[in-house]
mmCIF file of C-alpha atoms in Angstrom:
data_model
loop_
_atom_site.group_PDB
_atom_site.id
_atom_site.type_symbol
_atom_site.label_atom_id
_atom_site.label_comp_id
_atom_site.label_asym_id
_atom_site.label_seq_id
_atom_site.Cartn_x
_atom_site.Cartn_y
_atom_site.Cartn_z
ATOM 1 C CA UNK F 3 33.341 -58.162 11.921
ATOM 2 C CA UNK F 4 32.210 -56.364 15.000
ATOM 3 C CA UNK F 5 29.255 -57.861 16.819
ATOM 4 C CA UNK F 6 28.304 -54.592 18.511
ATOM 5 C CA UNK F 7 24.762 -53.514 17.799
ATOM 6 C CA UNK F 8 24.370 -50.326 15.730
ATOM 7 C CA UNK F 9 22.561 -47.404 17.373
ATOM 8 C CA UNK F 10 19.499 -46.302 15.377
ATOM 9 C CA UNK F 11 19.916 -43.044 13.518
ATOM 10 C CA UNK F 12 18.127 -40.063 15.101
ATOM 11 C CA UNK F 13 18.035 -38.164 11.800
ATOM 12 C CA UNK F 14 14.670 -38.065 9.953
ATOM 13 C CA UNK F 15 15.544 -40.152 6.966
ATOM 14 C CA UNK F 16 13.548 -42.428 4.598
ATOM 15 C CA UNK F 17 9.886 -42.765 5.291
ATOM 16 C CA UNK F 18 10.251 -40.983 8.700
ATOM 17 C CA UNK F 19 11.730 -37.968 6.942
ATOM 18 C CA UNK F 20 9.009 -37.867 4.365
ATOM 19 C CA UNK F 21 6.437 -38.093 7.109
ATOM 20 C CA UNK F 22 8.116 -35.163 8.910
ATOM 21 C CA UNK F 23 8.044 -33.099 5.716
ATOM 22 C CA UNK F 24 4.318 -33.942 5.206
ATOM 23 C CA UNK F 25 3.648 -32.973 8.812
ATOM 24 C CA UNK F 26 5.289 -29.609 8.340
ATOM 25 C CA UNK F 27 3.477 -29.044 5.149
ATOM 26 C CA UNK F 28 0.228 -29.875 6.827
ATOM 27 C CA UNK F 29 1.002 -27.337 9.537
ATOM 28 C CA UNK F 30 1.692 -24.633 6.978
ATOM 29 C CA UNK F 31 -1.531 -25.557 5.188
ATOM 30 C CA UNK F 32 -3.469 -25.108 8.437
ATOM 31 C CA UNK F 33 -1.898 -21.720 9.096
ATOM 32 C CA UNK F 34 -2.534 -20.647 5.515
ATOM 33 C CA UNK F 35 -6.107 -21.855 5.619
ATOM 34 C CA UNK F 36 -7.078 -20.298 8.911
ATOM 35 C CA UNK F 37 -5.485 -16.946 8.115
ATOM 36 C CA UNK F 38 -7.301 -16.865 4.855
ATOM 37 C CA UNK F 39 -10.652 -17.934 6.370
ATOM 38 C CA UNK F 40 -10.515 -15.458 9.278
ATOM 39 C CA UNK F 41 -9.067 -12.429 7.549
ATOM 40 C CA UNK F 42 -9.939 -13.149 3.954
ATOM 41 C CA UNK F 43 -13.065 -11.025 3.758
ATOM 42 C CA UNK F 44 -11.176 -7.907 4.862
ATOM 43 C CA UNK F 45 -8.429 -8.784 2.348
ATOM 44 C CA UNK F 46 -11.043 -8.657 -0.412
ATOM 45 C CA UNK F 47 -12.270 -5.194 0.731
ATOM 46 C CA UNK F 48 -8.745 -3.807 1.166
ATOM 47 C CA UNK F 49 -7.626 -5.338 -2.165
ATOM 48 C CA UNK F 50 -10.537 -4.101 -4.302
ATOM 49 C CA UNK F 51 -10.567 -0.600 -2.784
ATOM 50 C CA UNK F 52 -6.765 -0.526 -3.300
ATOM 51 C CA UNK F 53 -7.302 -1.281 -6.973
ATOM 52 C CA UNK F 54 -9.615 1.647 -7.316
ATOM 53 C CA UNK F 55 -7.304 3.969 -5.454
ATOM 54 C CA UNK F 56 -4.435 3.262 -7.801
ATOM 55 C CA UNK F 57 -6.269 5.593 -10.223
ATOM 56 C CA UNK F 58 -8.223 7.644 -7.641
ATOM 57 C CA UNK F 59 -7.162 10.962 -9.212
ATOM 58 C CA UNK F 60 -8.238 9.903 -12.693
ATOM 59 C CA UNK F 61 -11.503 8.487 -11.351
ATOM 60 C CA UNK F 62 -12.207 11.547 -9.291
ATOM 61 C CA UNK F 63 -11.526 13.859 -12.249
ATOM 62 C CA UNK F 64 -13.870 11.765 -14.376
ATOM 63 C CA UNK F 65 -16.638 11.946 -11.734
ATOM 64 C CA UNK F 66 -16.055 15.696 -10.990
ATOM 65 C CA UNK F 67 -14.760 17.363 -14.180
ATOM 66 C CA UNK F 68 -16.166 20.716 -13.062
ATOM 67 C CA UNK F 69 -13.692 20.693 -10.087
ATOM 68 C CA UNK F 70 -10.532 19.330 -11.693
ATOM 69 C CA UNK F 71 -10.520 19.708 -15.456
ATOM 70 C CA UNK F 72 -9.271 23.087 -16.800
ATOM 71 C CA UNK F 73 -8.646 24.432 -20.281
ATOM 72 C CA UNK F 74 -4.945 24.569 -21.019
ATOM 73 C CA UNK F 75 -3.531 27.352 -23.212
ATOM 74 C CA UNK F 76 -1.032 26.460 -26.018
ATOM 75 C CA UNK F 77 1.907 27.379 -23.711
ATOM 76 C CA UNK F 78 0.890 24.681 -21.231
ATOM 77 C CA UNK F 79 2.659 24.704 -17.856
ATOM 78 C CA UNK F 80 4.695 27.718 -18.905
ATOM 79 C CA UNK F 81 1.496 29.729 -18.553
ATOM 80 C CA UNK F 82 0.943 28.778 -14.874
ATOM 81 C CA UNK F 83 0.394 31.694 -12.494
ATOM 82 C CA UNK F 84 2.920 31.960 -9.636
ATOM 83 C CA UNK F 85 2.214 29.311 -7.052
ATOM 84 C CA UNK F 86 1.886 32.027 -4.379
ATOM 85 C CA UNK F 87 -1.149 33.426 -6.206
ATOM 86 C CA UNK F 88 -2.643 29.963 -6.477
ATOM 87 C CA UNK F 89 -2.075 29.327 -2.713
ATOM 88 C CA UNK F 90 -3.607 32.703 -1.907
ATOM 89 C CA UNK F 91 -6.699 31.969 -3.957
ATOM 90 C CA UNK F 92 -7.151 28.659 -2.131
ATOM 91 C CA UNK F 93 -6.701 30.303 1.241
ATOM 92 C CA UNK F 94 -9.334 32.914 0.452
ATOM 93 C CA UNK F 95 -11.881 30.260 -0.381
ATOM 94 C CA UNK F 96 -11.853 28.558 3.052
ATOM 95 C CA UNK F 97 -12.873 29.739 6.533
ATOM 96 C CA UNK F 98 -10.362 31.418 8.860
ATOM 97 C CA UNK F 99 -8.517 29.002 11.017
ATOM 98 C CA UNK F 100 -8.406 26.144 8.475
ATOM 99 C CA UNK F 101 -4.976 24.610 8.264
ATOM 100 C CA UNK F 102 -3.491 23.525 4.964
ATOM 101 C CA UNK F 103 -2.306 19.875 5.076
ATOM 102 C CA UNK F 104 -0.800 19.295 1.670
ATOM 103 C CA UNK F 105 -1.423 20.101 -1.998
ATOM 104 C CA UNK F 106 -1.265 17.892 -5.100
ATOM 105 C CA UNK F 107 0.487 19.485 -8.006
ATOM 106 C CA UNK F 108 -1.557 19.063 -11.307
ATOM 107 C CA UNK F 109 -0.803 15.705 -12.798
ATOM 108 C CA UNK F 110 -1.092 17.002 -16.311
ATOM 109 C CA UNK F 111 -1.755 20.273 -18.155
ATOM 110 C CA UNK F 112 -5.580 19.862 -18.086
ATOM 111 C CA UNK F 113 -5.967 19.504 -14.249
ATOM 112 C CA UNK F 114 -6.158 21.876 -11.312
ATOM 113 C CA UNK F 115 -4.183 22.214 -8.088
ATOM 114 C CA UNK F 116 -5.782 20.095 -5.392
ATOM 115 C CA UNK F 117 -5.565 21.464 -1.802
ATOM 116 C CA UNK F 118 -6.421 19.664 1.409
ATOM 117 C CA UNK F 119 -7.443 21.756 4.432
ATOM 118 C CA UNK F 120 -8.214 20.574 7.940
ATOM 119 C CA UNK F 121 -11.226 22.634 9.029
ATOM 120 C CA UNK F 122 -10.935 22.129 12.710
ATOM 121 C CA UNK F 123 -14.647 21.422 12.972
ATOM 122 C CA UNK F 124 -14.967 19.240 16.020
ATOM 123 C CA UNK F 125 -17.221 16.250 16.360
ATOM 124 C CA UNK F 126 -18.119 13.920 19.161
ATOM 125 C CA UNK F 127 -15.117 11.811 18.245
ATOM 126 C CA UNK F 128 -12.814 14.812 18.365
ATOM 127 C CA UNK F 129 -12.170 14.699 14.613
ATOM 128 C CA UNK F 130 -12.301 17.424 11.993
ATOM 129 C CA UNK F 131 -13.517 17.926 8.471
ATOM 130 C CA UNK F 132 -11.055 17.871 5.614
ATOM 131 C CA UNK F 133 -11.956 20.273 2.819
ATOM 132 C CA UNK F 134 -10.775 20.256 -0.755
ATOM 133 C CA UNK F 135 -10.144 23.426 -2.731
ATOM 134 C CA UNK F 136 -9.385 23.214 -6.496
ATOM 135 C CA UNK F 137 -7.586 26.119 -8.283
ATOM 136 C CA UNK F 138 -7.039 26.636 -11.991
ATOM 137 C CA UNK F 139 -3.240 27.059 -12.407
ATOM 138 C CA UNK F 140 -3.640 29.340 -15.457
ATOM 139 C CA UNK F 141 -6.008 31.883 -13.850
ATOM 140 C CA UNK F 142 -5.470 31.343 -10.103
ATOM 141 C CA UNK F 143 -9.238 31.055 -9.772
ATOM 142 C CA UNK F 144 -11.051 28.570 -7.569
ATOM 143 C CA UNK F 145 -12.985 25.970 -9.543
ATOM 144 C CA UNK F 146 -14.767 24.497 -6.571
ATOM 145 C CA UNK F 147 -14.600 23.177 -2.998
ATOM 146 C CA UNK F 148 -16.050 20.080 -1.267
ATOM 147 C CA UNK F 149 -15.773 17.996 1.853
ATOM 148 C CA UNK F 150 -13.204 15.179 1.420
ATOM 149 C CA UNK F 151 -13.526 13.713 4.950
ATOM 150 C CA UNK F 152 -16.437 14.452 7.200
ATOM 151 C CA UNK F 153 -15.922 14.439 10.952
ATOM 152 C CA UNK F 154 -19.500 13.379 11.487
ATOM 153 C CA UNK F 155 -19.657 10.247 9.429
ATOM 154 C CA UNK F 156 -17.544 8.527 6.740
ATOM 155 C CA UNK F 157 -20.789 8.172 4.739
ATOM 156 C CA UNK F 158 -20.775 11.979 4.317
ATOM 157 C CA UNK F 159 -17.282 11.797 2.641
ATOM 158 C CA UNK F 160 -17.016 12.292 -1.047
ATOM 159 C CA UNK F 161 -16.769 8.950 -2.909
ATOM 160 C CA UNK F 162 -13.008 8.773 -3.105
ATOM 161 C CA UNK F 163 -12.673 9.927 0.460
ATOM 162 C CA UNK F 164 -15.020 7.173 1.514
ATOM 163 C CA UNK F 165 -13.040 4.596 -0.359
ATOM 164 C CA UNK F 166 -9.783 5.778 1.207
ATOM 165 C CA UNK F 167 -11.260 5.392 4.717
ATOM 166 C CA UNK F 168 -12.603 1.974 3.839
ATOM 167 C CA UNK F 169 -9.283 0.884 2.446
ATOM 168 C CA UNK F 170 -6.942 1.844 5.203
ATOM 169 C CA UNK F 171 -9.243 1.813 8.270
ATOM 170 C CA UNK F 172 -12.319 -0.180 7.329
ATOM 171 C CA UNK F 173 -14.402 2.893 8.404
ATOM 172 C CA UNK F 174 -13.423 2.266 12.051
ATOM 173 C CA UNK F 175 -11.264 5.311 12.663
ATOM 174 C CA UNK F 176 -7.981 5.062 14.499
ATOM 175 C CA UNK F 177 -8.649 1.478 15.805
ATOM 176 C CA UNK F 178 -9.367 0.460 12.277
ATOM 177 C CA UNK F 179 -6.136 1.941 11.092
ATOM 178 C CA UNK F 180 -4.273 -0.211 13.547
ATOM 179 C CA UNK F 181 -6.331 -3.280 12.724
ATOM 180 C CA UNK F 182 -5.579 -3.009 9.024
ATOM 181 C CA UNK F 183 -1.871 -2.759 9.811
ATOM 182 C CA UNK F 184 -2.041 -5.903 11.926
ATOM 183 C CA UNK F 185 -4.070 -7.672 9.114
ATOM 184 C CA UNK F 186 -1.307 -6.719 6.674
ATOM 185 C CA UNK F 187 1.144 -8.649 8.861
ATOM 186 C CA UNK F 188 -1.226 -11.603 8.825
ATOM 187 C CA UNK F 189 -1.549 -11.380 5.003
ATOM 188 C CA UNK F 190 2.277 -11.365 4.648
ATOM 189 C CA UNK F 191 2.408 -14.559 6.680
ATOM 190 C CA UNK F 192 -0.379 -16.053 4.600
ATOM 191 C CA UNK F 193 1.497 -15.090 1.388
ATOM 192 C CA UNK F 194 4.657 -16.736 2.533
ATOM 193 C CA UNK F 195 2.910 -19.945 3.677
ATOM 194 C CA UNK F 196 1.239 -20.004 0.295
ATOM 195 C CA UNK F 197 4.719 -19.947 -1.315
ATOM 196 C CA UNK F 198 5.734 -22.901 0.837
ATOM 197 C CA UNK F 199 2.658 -24.819 -0.210
ATOM 198 C CA UNK F 200 3.299 -23.955 -3.859
ATOM 199 C CA UNK F 201 6.877 -25.245 -3.703
ATOM 200 C CA UNK F 202 7.094 -28.516 -5.706
ATOM 201 C CA UNK F 203 8.671 -30.880 -3.176
ATOM 202 C CA UNK F 204 8.388 -33.695 -5.769
ATOM 203 C CA UNK F 205 10.606 -31.706 -8.161
ATOM 204 C CA UNK F 206 7.903 -31.323 -10.830
ATOM 205 C CA UNK F 207 8.708 -27.702 -11.567
ATOM 206 C CA UNK F 208 6.963 -27.512 -14.947
ATOM 207 C CA UNK F 209 3.664 -28.479 -13.334
ATOM 208 C CA UNK F 210 4.201 -25.796 -10.685
ATOM 209 C CA UNK F 211 4.163 -22.981 -13.225
ATOM 210 C CA UNK F 212 1.298 -24.099 -15.518
ATOM 211 C CA UNK F 213 -2.342 -24.965 -15.445
ATOM 212 C CA UNK F 214 -2.978 -28.697 -15.845
ATOM 213 C CA UNK F 215 -4.460 -29.468 -19.256
ATOM 214 C CA UNK F 216 -7.951 -31.114 -19.486
ATOM 215 C CA UNK F 217 -8.245 -30.860 -15.703
ATOM 216 C CA UNK F 218 -11.438 -31.164 -13.698
ATOM 217 C CA UNK F 219 -13.149 -28.090 -12.327
ATOM 218 C CA UNK F 220 -11.694 -28.919 -8.826
ATOM 219 C CA UNK F 221 -8.158 -29.038 -10.228
ATOM 220 C CA UNK F 222 -8.743 -25.888 -12.286
ATOM 221 C CA UNK F 223 -9.842 -24.008 -9.151
ATOM 222 C CA UNK F 224 -6.799 -25.350 -7.271
ATOM 223 C CA UNK F 225 -4.444 -24.218 -10.066
ATOM 224 C CA UNK F 226 -6.073 -20.792 -10.279
ATOM 225 C CA UNK F 227 -5.611 -20.248 -6.546
ATOM 226 C CA UNK F 228 -2.055 -21.527 -6.588
ATOM 227 C CA UNK F 229 -0.816 -19.702 -9.756
ATOM 228 C CA UNK F 230 -2.551 -16.382 -9.159
ATOM 229 C CA UNK F 231 -0.962 -16.255 -5.718
ATOM 230 C CA UNK F 232 2.480 -17.218 -7.099
ATOM 231 C CA UNK F 233 2.609 -14.848 -9.998
ATOM 232 C CA UNK F 234 1.358 -11.899 -7.962
ATOM 233 C CA UNK F 235 3.504 -12.700 -4.875
ATOM 234 C CA UNK F 236 6.169 -10.070 -5.379
ATOM 235 C CA UNK F 237 3.684 -7.248 -5.997
ATOM 236 C CA UNK F 238 1.523 -8.391 -3.109
ATOM 237 C CA UNK F 239 4.394 -8.558 -0.690
ATOM 238 C CA UNK F 240 5.533 -4.997 -1.710
ATOM 239 C CA UNK F 241 1.992 -3.635 -1.250
ATOM 240 C CA UNK F 242 1.524 -5.475 2.081
ATOM 241 C CA UNK F 243 4.822 -4.450 3.546
ATOM 242 C CA UNK F 244 4.330 -0.804 2.558
ATOM 243 C CA UNK F 245 0.739 -1.071 4.012
ATOM 244 C CA UNK F 246 2.313 -2.005 7.353
ATOM 245 C CA UNK F 247 4.501 1.077 7.024
ATOM 246 C CA UNK F 248 1.529 3.370 6.455
ATOM 247 C CA UNK F 249 -0.686 1.953 9.219
ATOM 248 C CA UNK F 250 1.908 0.940 11.817
ATOM 249 C CA UNK F 251 4.517 3.605 11.084
ATOM 250 C CA UNK F 252 6.327 3.857 14.481
ATOM 251 C CA UNK F 253 6.548 0.094 14.823
ATOM 252 C CA UNK F 254 7.677 -0.256 11.179
ATOM 253 C CA UNK F 255 10.444 2.368 11.594
ATOM 254 C CA UNK F 256 11.525 0.737 14.842
ATOM 255 C CA UNK F 257 11.990 -2.526 13.052
ATOM 256 C CA UNK F 258 13.935 -0.874 10.179
ATOM 257 C CA UNK F 259 16.193 0.907 12.686
ATOM 258 C CA UNK F 260 17.287 -2.450 14.012
ATOM 259 C CA UNK F 261 19.193 -2.768 10.705
ATOM 260 C CA UNK F 262 19.851 0.782 9.547
ATOM 261 C CA UNK F 263 19.382 4.355 10.928
ATOM 262 C CA UNK F 264 16.265 6.285 9.877
ATOM 263 C CA UNK F 265 15.721 10.010 9.873
ATOM 264 C CA UNK F 266 12.615 11.012 11.683
ATOM 265 C CA UNK F 267 11.462 13.727 9.276
ATOM 266 C CA UNK F 268 8.772 15.387 11.462
ATOM 267 C CA UNK F 269 11.506 16.355 13.901
ATOM 268 C CA UNK F 270 13.310 18.447 11.275
ATOM 269 C CA UNK F 271 12.766 22.150 11.955
ATOM 270 C CA UNK F 272 14.544 25.377 11.014
ATOM 271 C CA UNK F 273 18.045 26.018 12.359
ATOM 272 C CA UNK F 274 17.253 29.602 13.517
ATOM 273 C CA UNK F 275 14.761 31.153 15.808
ATOM 274 C CA UNK F 276 11.347 32.096 14.224
ATOM 275 C CA UNK F 277 11.704 35.676 13.122
ATOM 276 C CA UNK F 278 11.618 37.880 10.036
ATOM 277 C CA UNK F 279 9.666 37.244 6.877
ATOM 278 C CA UNK F 280 8.871 33.776 5.607
ATOM 279 C CA UNK F 281 10.092 33.148 2.021
ATOM 280 C CA UNK F 282 7.305 32.564 -0.511
ATOM 281 C CA UNK F 283 6.434 29.215 -2.075
ATOM 282 C CA UNK F 284 7.687 30.774 -5.328
ATOM 283 C CA UNK F 285 11.109 31.085 -3.865
ATOM 284 C CA UNK F 286 10.910 27.522 -2.566
ATOM 285 C CA UNK F 287 10.057 26.380 -6.130
ATOM 286 C CA UNK F 288 13.186 28.203 -7.467
ATOM 287 C CA UNK F 289 15.457 26.639 -4.768
ATOM 288 C CA UNK F 290 14.177 23.163 -5.438
ATOM 289 C CA UNK F 291 14.372 23.484 -9.176
ATOM 290 C CA UNK F 292 17.955 24.765 -9.024
ATOM 291 C CA UNK F 293 19.025 21.832 -6.847
ATOM 292 C CA UNK F 294 16.864 19.115 -8.399
ATOM 293 C CA UNK F 295 15.893 19.958 -11.972
ATOM 294 C CA UNK F 296 15.359 16.294 -12.761
ATOM 295 C CA UNK F 297 12.313 15.957 -10.465
ATOM 296 C CA UNK F 298 8.645 16.487 -11.295
ATOM 297 C CA UNK F 299 6.685 18.311 -8.564
ATOM 298 C CA UNK F 300 4.118 15.989 -7.056
ATOM 299 C CA UNK F 301 2.939 17.576 -3.786
ATOM 300 C CA UNK F 302 3.924 20.260 -1.347
ATOM 301 C CA UNK F 303 2.951 21.528 2.104
ATOM 302 C CA UNK F 304 3.361 24.971 3.671
ATOM 303 C CA UNK F 305 4.424 25.787 7.258
ATOM 304 C CA UNK F 306 1.332 26.081 9.427
ATOM 305 C CA UNK F 307 0.251 29.612 10.389
ATOM 306 C CA UNK F 308 1.216 28.799 13.991
ATOM 307 C CA UNK F 309 4.518 27.523 12.847
ATOM 308 C CA UNK F 310 6.838 27.642 15.881
ATOM 309 C CA UNK F 311 7.757 24.474 17.617
ATOM 310 C CA UNK F 312 8.634 24.471 21.324
ATOM 311 C CA UNK F 313 11.702 26.551 21.704
ATOM 312 C CA UNK F 314 10.511 28.987 18.956
ATOM 313 C CA UNK F 315 11.895 26.777 16.153
ATOM 314 C CA UNK F 316 10.123 27.324 12.829
ATOM 315 C CA UNK F 317 8.523 24.495 10.822
ATOM 316 C CA UNK F 318 9.679 24.084 7.260
ATOM 317 C CA UNK F 319 8.268 23.746 3.688
ATOM 318 C CA UNK F 320 7.968 20.250 2.413
ATOM 319 C CA UNK F 321 8.119 19.289 -1.246
ATOM 320 C CA UNK F 322 7.662 15.878 -2.911
ATOM 321 C CA UNK F 323 8.989 15.123 -6.410
ATOM 322 C CA UNK F 324 8.611 12.124 -8.634
ATOM 323 C CA UNK F 325 12.118 11.144 -9.829
ATOM 324 C CA UNK F 326 12.691 8.765 -12.826
ATOM 325 C CA UNK F 327 15.820 6.740 -12.996
ATOM 326 C CA UNK F 328 17.920 5.259 -15.850
ATOM 327 C CA UNK F 329 16.669 1.778 -14.855
ATOM 328 C CA UNK F 330 12.983 2.593 -15.422
ATOM 329 C CA UNK F 331 12.082 3.039 -11.725
ATOM 330 C CA UNK F 332 10.250 6.070 -10.467
ATOM 331 C CA UNK F 333 10.980 7.177 -6.881
ATOM 332 C CA UNK F 334 9.627 9.894 -4.674
ATOM 333 C CA UNK F 335 12.073 12.486 -3.365
ATOM 334 C CA UNK F 336 11.176 14.548 -0.255
ATOM 335 C CA UNK F 337 12.836 17.980 0.159
ATOM 336 C CA UNK F 338 12.524 19.968 3.374
ATOM 337 C CA UNK F 339 13.259 23.700 3.039
ATOM 338 C CA UNK F 340 13.716 26.251 5.859
ATOM 339 C CA UNK F 341 10.913 28.854 5.743
ATOM 340 C CA UNK F 342 13.131 31.793 6.586
ATOM 341 C CA UNK F 343 16.481 31.138 4.947
ATOM 342 C CA UNK F 344 15.450 28.878 2.050
ATOM 343 C CA UNK F 345 18.149 26.401 3.096
ATOM 344 C CA UNK F 346 17.481 22.805 2.226
ATOM 345 C CA UNK F 347 17.400 21.018 5.582
ATOM 346 C CA UNK F 348 16.946 17.433 4.424
ATOM 347 C CA UNK F 349 16.560 15.388 1.276
ATOM 348 C CA UNK F 350 14.898 12.024 1.349
ATOM 349 C CA UNK F 351 16.277 10.588 -1.894
ATOM 350 C CA UNK F 352 15.058 7.196 -3.156
ATOM 351 C CA UNK F 353 18.421 6.516 -4.936
ATOM 352 C CA UNK F 354 21.055 7.666 -2.486
ATOM 353 C CA UNK F 355 21.519 8.159 1.163
ATOM 354 C CA UNK F 356 21.400 5.932 4.285
ATOM 355 C CA UNK F 357 19.960 2.511 3.740
ATOM 356 C CA UNK F 358 17.042 2.962 6.219
ATOM 357 C CA UNK F 359 16.036 6.268 4.734
ATOM 358 C CA UNK F 360 16.174 4.866 1.178
ATOM 359 C CA UNK F 361 14.033 1.980 2.151
ATOM 360 C CA UNK F 362 11.444 4.170 3.803
ATOM 361 C CA UNK F 363 11.442 6.488 0.865
ATOM 362 C CA UNK F 364 10.440 3.569 -1.456
ATOM 363 C CA UNK F 365 7.346 2.585 0.474
ATOM 364 C CA UNK F 366 4.932 5.012 -1.119
ATOM 365 C CA UNK F 367 6.106 4.364 -4.752
ATOM 366 C CA UNK F 368 5.766 0.635 -4.130
ATOM 367 C CA UNK F 369 2.351 0.871 -2.492
ATOM 368 C CA UNK F 370 0.881 3.079 -5.256
ATOM 369 C CA UNK F 371 2.648 1.368 -8.106
ATOM 370 C CA UNK F 372 4.396 4.578 -9.192
ATOM 371 C CA UNK F 373 7.751 2.776 -8.704
ATOM 372 C CA UNK F 374 7.343 1.258 -12.237
ATOM 373 C CA UNK F 375 5.332 4.092 -13.760
ATOM 374 C CA UNK F 376 2.092 3.043 -15.550
ATOM 375 C CA UNK F 377 3.039 -0.651 -15.736
ATOM 376 C CA UNK F 378 3.573 -0.648 -11.957
ATOM 377 C CA UNK F 379 0.224 0.949 -11.318
ATOM 378 C CA UNK F 380 -1.485 -1.638 -13.510
ATOM 379 C CA UNK F 381 0.284 -4.427 -11.541
ATOM 380 C CA UNK F 382 -0.911 -3.054 -8.250
ATOM 381 C CA UNK F 383 -4.421 -2.789 -9.627
ATOM 382 C CA UNK F 384 -4.296 -6.431 -10.711
ATOM 383 C CA UNK F 385 -2.848 -7.433 -7.318
ATOM 384 C CA UNK F 386 -5.892 -5.958 -5.665
ATOM 385 C CA UNK F 387 -8.193 -8.017 -7.846
ATOM 386 C CA UNK F 388 -6.072 -11.115 -7.196
ATOM 387 C CA UNK F 389 -6.896 -10.693 -3.404
ATOM 388 C CA UNK F 390 -10.545 -11.356 -4.290
ATOM 389 C CA UNK F 391 -9.609 -14.298 -6.596
ATOM 390 C CA UNK F 392 -7.494 -15.885 -3.864
ATOM 391 C CA UNK F 393 -10.296 -15.600 -1.340
ATOM 392 C CA UNK F 394 -12.956 -17.014 -3.589
ATOM 393 C CA UNK F 395 -10.900 -19.895 -4.958
ATOM 394 C CA UNK F 396 -9.680 -20.660 -1.379
ATOM 395 C CA UNK F 397 -13.267 -20.904 -0.079
ATOM 396 C CA UNK F 398 -14.209 -23.099 -3.058
ATOM 397 C CA UNK F 399 -11.191 -25.265 -2.399
ATOM 398 C CA UNK F 400 -12.249 -25.639 1.206
ATOM 399 C CA UNK F 401 -15.822 -26.495 0.340
ATOM 400 C CA UNK F 402 -14.576 -29.124 -2.177
ATOM 401 C CA UNK F 403 -12.338 -30.803 0.423
ATOM 402 C CA UNK F 404 -15.141 -30.648 3.017
ATOM 403 C CA UNK F 405 -17.516 -32.317 0.596
ATOM 404 C CA UNK F 406 -14.972 -34.926 -0.365
ATOM 405 C CA UNK F 407 -14.326 -35.681 3.317
ATOM 406 C CA UNK F 408 -18.008 -36.191 3.985
ATOM 407 C CA UNK F 409 -18.390 -38.538 0.975
ATOM 408 C CA UNK F 410 -15.421 -40.556 2.193
ATOM 409 C CA UNK F 411 -16.906 -40.787 5.647
ATOM 410 C CA UNK F 412 -20.268 -41.942 4.295
ATOM 411 C CA UNK F 413 -18.574 -44.562 2.148
ATOM 412 C CA UNK F 414 -16.619 -45.855 5.096
ATOM 413 C CA UNK F 415 -19.715 -46.120 7.271
ATOM 414 C CA UNK F 416 -21.535 -47.986 4.448
ATOM 415 C CA UNK F 417 -18.913 -50.766 4.058
ATOM 416 C CA UNK F 418 -20.041 -54.182 5.344
ATOM 417 C CA UNK F 419 -18.476 -55.510 8.541
ATOM 418 C CA UNK F 420 -16.045 -58.416 7.932
ATOM 419 C CA UNK F 421 -17.360 -61.804 9.335
ATOM 420 C CA UNK F 422 -14.273 -62.204 11.508
ATOM 421 C CA UNK F 423 -14.949 -58.872 13.201
ATOM 422 C CA UNK F 424 -18.647 -59.656 13.538
ATOM 423 C CA UNK F 425 -17.864 -62.972 15.225
ATOM 424 C CA UNK F 426 -15.524 -61.413 17.701
#
């Protein structure tokens, strides 16, 4: 038998390994706690406003039926006036120089076309008003107008416009937009550290998925925080990642392009020089329907009146469709059409194409919940409420631990000093 001494193992095994695991877990707990404490209030605001915005069209129609609700004839959509007439009616209702941003197609047979125009009314901040025009699709008559966003103050927005600004920019303008994007990154980290803390390192998986029976109020609060976060994690991550895309678009696309190419759609312009007569939106509708009869029109935008890019290249029409799939998913397809030739210049399809483009194309359906239809929208609504639940239960959990720590400290200070220590 060899008498050589054995070298001690450098691997963290036994109690040392367990201590190392506990140390890492403590680190993740600290990260999770401080992210929640510092940014949790804004998460509540963003989450609850996001829940409302899942159904912003329905809520707005309920609050303003005189603007949006129309009487549908028996023929339904077949009785629509040509879209060119509807666009002309909206244009006639706003001041000269206003620029059409985009238009929501009616979501059902009883709602109007919903136009968004940038008014170009300057403010001290250099912003502009955004005006809504609503047009009855059966009569091509304007049912009303209003200010969606006010350049003077977000408090002069209509209610849903105010909630949108609060949701994606915390009413702080462009800096707020960037801040919310950064906060979304923090919330993603917080969600992932929460998953690490949920993970049952003891192997008690059944306990990890269920509330403990006959538990104390402290344990009930702990389980509510843990399980609400776990069961909503997939939806929360989808909403948070897509939130980064909307608020930090260039940075998000740069990151995606590290793995797959992405088409920069704003750079897509007509292939010919700007000349001749622009085709009508009616013709665009025909072209899109012939190519993609499976899609439901969701929104469209027209080429701006000053539509030539540098080099006299014309800007195109843009159409968004909702596209159902055989697997139950609903994607959003973007179609870009040349304004002179009617040629389809680009198709952003959620089910086919380059990986980067497909990934980008899914961000809006995931963020809005449309990706799973009505069940998906309900899940996103619940996820927004869960944000508030996580924050409140997290604060309660912190207060409980703080109180327990103080009680333990008092008890320790109240213990009698051993005689041996007193003599020394």
